[in-house]
Backbone as a ProteinNet text record, in pm:
[ID]
protein_1_A
[PRIMARY]
MEYDGFSLGNIIQEIRRDKKLNQAEMAEKVDISVTHYARIEEGKNTMSINVFLRILNVLDVDANTVLGFKDVSYDYQAMELLKKYLKLDTKEKEKIIRVVNIMVDSEDNA
[TERTIARY]
163.1	249.5	354.2	462.6	560.6	541.3	596.2	596.3	683.3	731.7	909.9	887.8	883.6	873.5	963.9	1068.8	1150.9	1083.5	1032.3	987.9	870.5	739.8	627.5	620.5	800.9	866.1	892.8	955.4	981.6	884	804	655.1	583.6	578	548	572.1	772.5	829.7	835.9	746.2	743.1	633.5	538.8	400.6	415.6	473.7	493.3	563.7	691.2	736.2	654.7	577.9	482.4	463.3	357.2	254	321	469.5	526.6	538	558.9	541.3	685.6	781.3	865.7	830.5	923.1	896.6	862.3	891.4	851.8	670.6	625.6	496.9	434.9	469.8	374.1	371.8	469.4	497.4	380	413.6	288.7	149.9	140.3	-43.8	-58.9	88.8	20.1	-13.8	50.9	14.7	182.7	265.7	389.6	532.7	628.4	753	811.2	856.2	992	1073.9	1081.9	1226.4	1119.7	1013	904.2	911.1	851.6	822.6	926.7	1035.7	1142.2	1203	1200	1238.6	1173.8	973.9	894.5	947.2	943	1026.2	1122.1	1207.8	1316.2	1328.1	1232.9	1220.5	1221.8	1303.4	1343.8	1265	1125.1	1023.8	930.5	812	738.6	565.1	475.8	351.8	289.8	152.9	58	-65.6	-178.8	-262.5	-341.6	-309.9	-409.2	-293.7	-167.4	-58.8	-104.7	-79.2	-96.7	-223.1	-291.7	-418.3	-446	-395.1	-362.3	-254.3	-160.5	-114.5	-133.5	-190.8	-279	-396.1	-446.8	-547.8	-456	-342.2	-286.9	-229.3	-211	-109.7	-233.9	-349.8	-482.7	-465	-419.9	-391.5	-443.3	-500.1	-593.4	-445.9	-529.8	-423	-334.8	-448.1	-418.4	-298.4	-284.9	-182.8	-52.6	-74	34.1	133.1	-25.8	6.2	130.1	152.3	149	49.9	-90.5	-133.1	-185.7	-131.4	-176.4	-43.3	-30.5	60.8	108.8	164.5	221.3	183.9	284.8	303.3	202.8	136.2	29.3	-103.4	-147.5	-258.6	-253.7	-148.2	-129.4	-172.6	-79	-71	-237.6	-266.2	-454.3	-486.3	-500.9	-628.1	-568.6	-452.8	-419.7	-508.7	-457.4	-530.3	-676	-756.3	-894.2	-941	-862.4	-919.6	-909.5	-760.8	-802	-907.3	-905.1	-1054	-1165.2	-1216.6	-1325.2	-1354.6	-1245.4	-1267.9	-1255.1	-1274.1	-1310	-1468.4	-1495.1	-1634.5	-1631	-1757.2	-1774.8	-1742	-1718.6	-1630.7	-1510.2	-1394.8	-1309.2	-1230.2	-1371.3	-1379	-1403.6	-1443.8	-1471.1	-1357	-1304.9	-1167.9	-1059.4	-1051.5	-970	-971.7	-1095.1	-1137.9	-1121.5	-1146.6	-1097	-934.2	-864.4	-779	-685	-751.6	-691.4	-710.6	-858.1	-927.8	-807.6	-746.9	-704.6	-573.6	-487	-348.5	-368.3	-465.3	-520.1	-542.6	-636.2	-668.2	-502	-419.8	-293.1	-171.6	-216.3	-101.8	-191	-303.9	-345.6	-309.8	-287.7	-270.9	-102.1	-15.8	117.5	152.3
-1628.8	-1538.1	-1400.9	-1422.9	-1356.4	-1227.4	-1100.8	-968.4	-980.3	-910.1	-897.2	-763.4	-653.8	-481.8	-426.8	-547.5	-500.2	-547.4	-619.9	-659.4	-576.7	-561.8	-498.1	-296.6	-279	-131.2	-121.3	-238.3	-237.8	-245.9	-288.6	-285.8	-133.3	-97.9	52.1	91	117.4	219.1	206	62.6	30	125.2	122.7	184.7	340.5	400.1	499.3	610.4	556.4	564.5	570.6	441.7	456	587.9	656.2	711.1	845.3	850.8	955.6	1078.7	1000	1073.8	1046.7	1159.7	1162.5	1116.2	1061.4	1050.8	1124.8	1299.1	1389.6	1437.9	1407.7	1442.3	1349	1192.1	1070.5	1083.1	1167.5	1135.5	1259.4	1368.5	1500.5	1427	1341.4	1304.7	1212.1	1130.8	1007	1087	1208.5	1271.1	1203.9	1160.8	1155.6	1196.9	1195	1258.4	1167.6	1261.1	1235.2	1080.2	1143.7	992	896	938.5	810.5	722.1	744.9	654.5	656	714.6	672.2	538.9	543.8	396	268.7	317.8	217.7	177.2	208.7	188	107.9	123.3	54.4	-39.5	-52.9	-147.6	-190.5	-55.4	-40.1	-10.6	34.2	55.8	6.5	-21.4	-98.3	41	-37.6	52.7	68.7	134.9	119.2	96.5	-25.4	-0.6	135.3	246.9	341.1	361	359.3	432.2	384.4	209.4	148.8	143.1	214	237.5	348.3	455.2	588.3	586.5	482.3	490.6	444.8	307.3	269.3	356.5	437	548.7	631.5	703.2	787.2	713.7	594.6	547.3	460	478.1	449.2	232.4	215.8	18.2	-29.7	-145	-222	-311.1	-340.5	-417.9	-557	-658.6	-761.2	-743.1	-642.5	-611.9	-601.2	-511.5	-433.7	-547.9	-670.8	-772.7	-892.5	-933	-953.4	-1112.6	-1040	-1189.6	-1216.7	-1144.8	-1138.6	-1115.5	-1141.9	-1041.2	-924.4	-894.2	-748.4	-650.7	-646	-609.7	-648.2	-758.1	-760.4	-685.3	-740.1	-701.8	-509.9	-488.5	-307	-273.7	-298.9	-249.7	-269	-418.4	-432.7	-345.6	-322.1	-202.6	-99.8	-19.8	119.5	97.1	4.5	3.3	20.2	-53.7	-26.1	90.7	130.1	278.6	359.5	346	411.6	400.5	255.3	226.6	303.1	253.6	281.9	470	533.8	701.3	730.4	642.1	633.7	661.8	750.2	702	584.8	577	411.5	368.4	495.6	452.8	456.9	513.7	454.7	328.2	293.9	161.2	67.6	68.4	2.4	-5.5	63.7	66.3	-21.2	41.7	-55	-205.9	-265.6	-380.1	-458.1	-362.2	-456.4	-473.6	-363.5	-377.2	-460.6	-495.9	-638.8	-776.9	-762.2	-854.7	-948	-847.3	-841.6	-894.1	-858.5	-888.4	-1034.1	-1052.6	-1219.3	-1279.5	-1303.1	-1385.9	-1374.6	-1271.9	-1294.3	-1371.1	-1366.5	-1446.7	-1649.5	-1637.7	-1754.7	-1842.2	-1775.9	-1833.6	-1780	-1754.1	-1753.4	-1872.6
1654	1549.3	1595.3	1534.7	1623.4	1562.2	1649.5	1560.3	1512.1	1417.2	1342.2	1280.3	1413.4	1337.5	1236.4	1255.3	1109.1	964.9	951.7	794.1	829.1	949	934.8	860.3	929.7	916.6	747.5	680.7	636.2	483.9	527.7	419.2	411.6	547	579.9	536.4	486.1	399.7	305.1	229	121.3	50.6	126.1	61.1	79	199.2	248.2	108.8	38.8	-61.6	-168	-211.7	-343	-341.6	-229.5	-231.1	-188.5	-193.2	-222.8	-124.9	-29.4	109	181.7	194.9	349.9	512.8	574.1	677.9	779	759.2	770.8	775.5	672.7	619.8	712.1	676.2	764.8	928.9	971.6	1093.6	1103.6	1039.7	1123.5	1097	953.3	981.8	1042.5	1118.7	1184.4	1352.5	1346.5	1504.1	1593.2	1532.3	1608.6	1603.1	1687.5	1639.8	1503.5	1456.9	1322.6	1392.9	1442.2	1537.1	1554.3	1626	1649	1516	1457.4	1295.2	1262.3	1201.2	1163.8	1237.7	1346	1471.3	1453.8	1372.2	1330.7	1229.5	1121.4	1001.8	1035.6	1101	1114.2	1198.5	1293.8	1330.8	1459.7	1537.2	1653.7	1719.8	1692.4	1770.1	1782.2	1890.9	1874.9	1833.9	1793.5	1793.3	1866.3	1909.2	2000.4	1820.8	1885.4	1751.7	1716.5	1800.1	1760.1	1645.1	1684.4	1571.8	1450.4	1460.9	1325.7	1207.8	1346.9	1247.8	1144.3	1261	1183.4	1081.3	1064.2	977.4	840.8	885.2	758.9	733.2	760.9	736.9	590.6	707.6	601.8	403.9	464.2	358.4	239.6	286.4	210.7	226.7	308.6	279.5	402.4	356.5	487.4	581.6	663.6	778.5	689.9	647.8	613.5	513.1	414.1	306.5	418.7	527.6	587.8	621	735.5	797.3	795.4	571.1	509.8	471.7	513.1	457.2	352.4	255	123.7	79.3	-70.7	-168.9	-173.3	-103.3	-82.1	-178.7	-272.3	-425.8	-536.4	-522.7	-587.6	-561.3	-417.7	-420.5	-361.6	-353.5	-323.2	-491.2	-577.5	-737	-806.2	-773.9	-809.7	-797.7	-637.4	-581	-600.7	-666.2	-682.5	-831.1	-912.2	-1071.8	-1045.1	-968.9	-944.8	-920.2	-833.1	-770.6	-882.9	-1012.4	-1076.9	-1248.3	-1216.9	-1354.6	-1303.7	-1165.2	-1105	-1118.8	-1124.4	-1209.3	-1323.7	-1407.2	-1539.2	-1596	-1682.1	-1731.9	-1781.8	-1842.6	-1909.4	-2022.6	-2131.8	-2250.3	-2224.3	-2117.3	-2117.8	-2029.4	-1945.9	-1903.5	-1998.9	-2133.8	-2177.3	-2307.2	-2340.3	-2368	-2283	-2163.9	-2067.1	-2106.4	-2053.6	-2114.2	-2229.9	-2324.7	-2463.7	-2473.4	-2401.5	-2464.8	-2353.8	-2235.1	-2102.9	-2189.3	-2261.2	-2363.1	-2425.4	-2506.6	-2640.5	-2601.3	-2470.5	-2390.8	-2392.4	-2297.5	-2261	-2357.9	-2455.8	-2562.7	-2648.2	-2641	-2737.2	-2639.2	-2506.6	-2393.1	-2439.4	-2454.3	-2421	-2571.4	-2679.4	-2815.9	-2878.6	-2736.5	-2757.3	-2721.6
[MASK]
++++++++++++++++++++++++++++++++++++++++++++++++++++++++++++++++++++++++++++++++++++++++++++++++++++++++++++++

């Protein structure tokens, strides 16, 4: 498999923006310079496995998603929704399940 730093950097940038972090905040959390971090996102610098793992940790995302082994937008969104769902109490979860079932049933009947 060929390393495409630009695509990887774009994915990291997209997830970072979704998390409402700027490059300076990411660089600080990952413990690298802002310039180096920005060049990683631009695909101009490579990164060590340690830096990559720290980026994944800060973004709270798994390597498969970032490396493109899954549909990034779908899996990322599903994971975020699941995390929110798991924080709900039982009654709120039941409401969500009812709403989803109604929506799915109405789509099936359309």
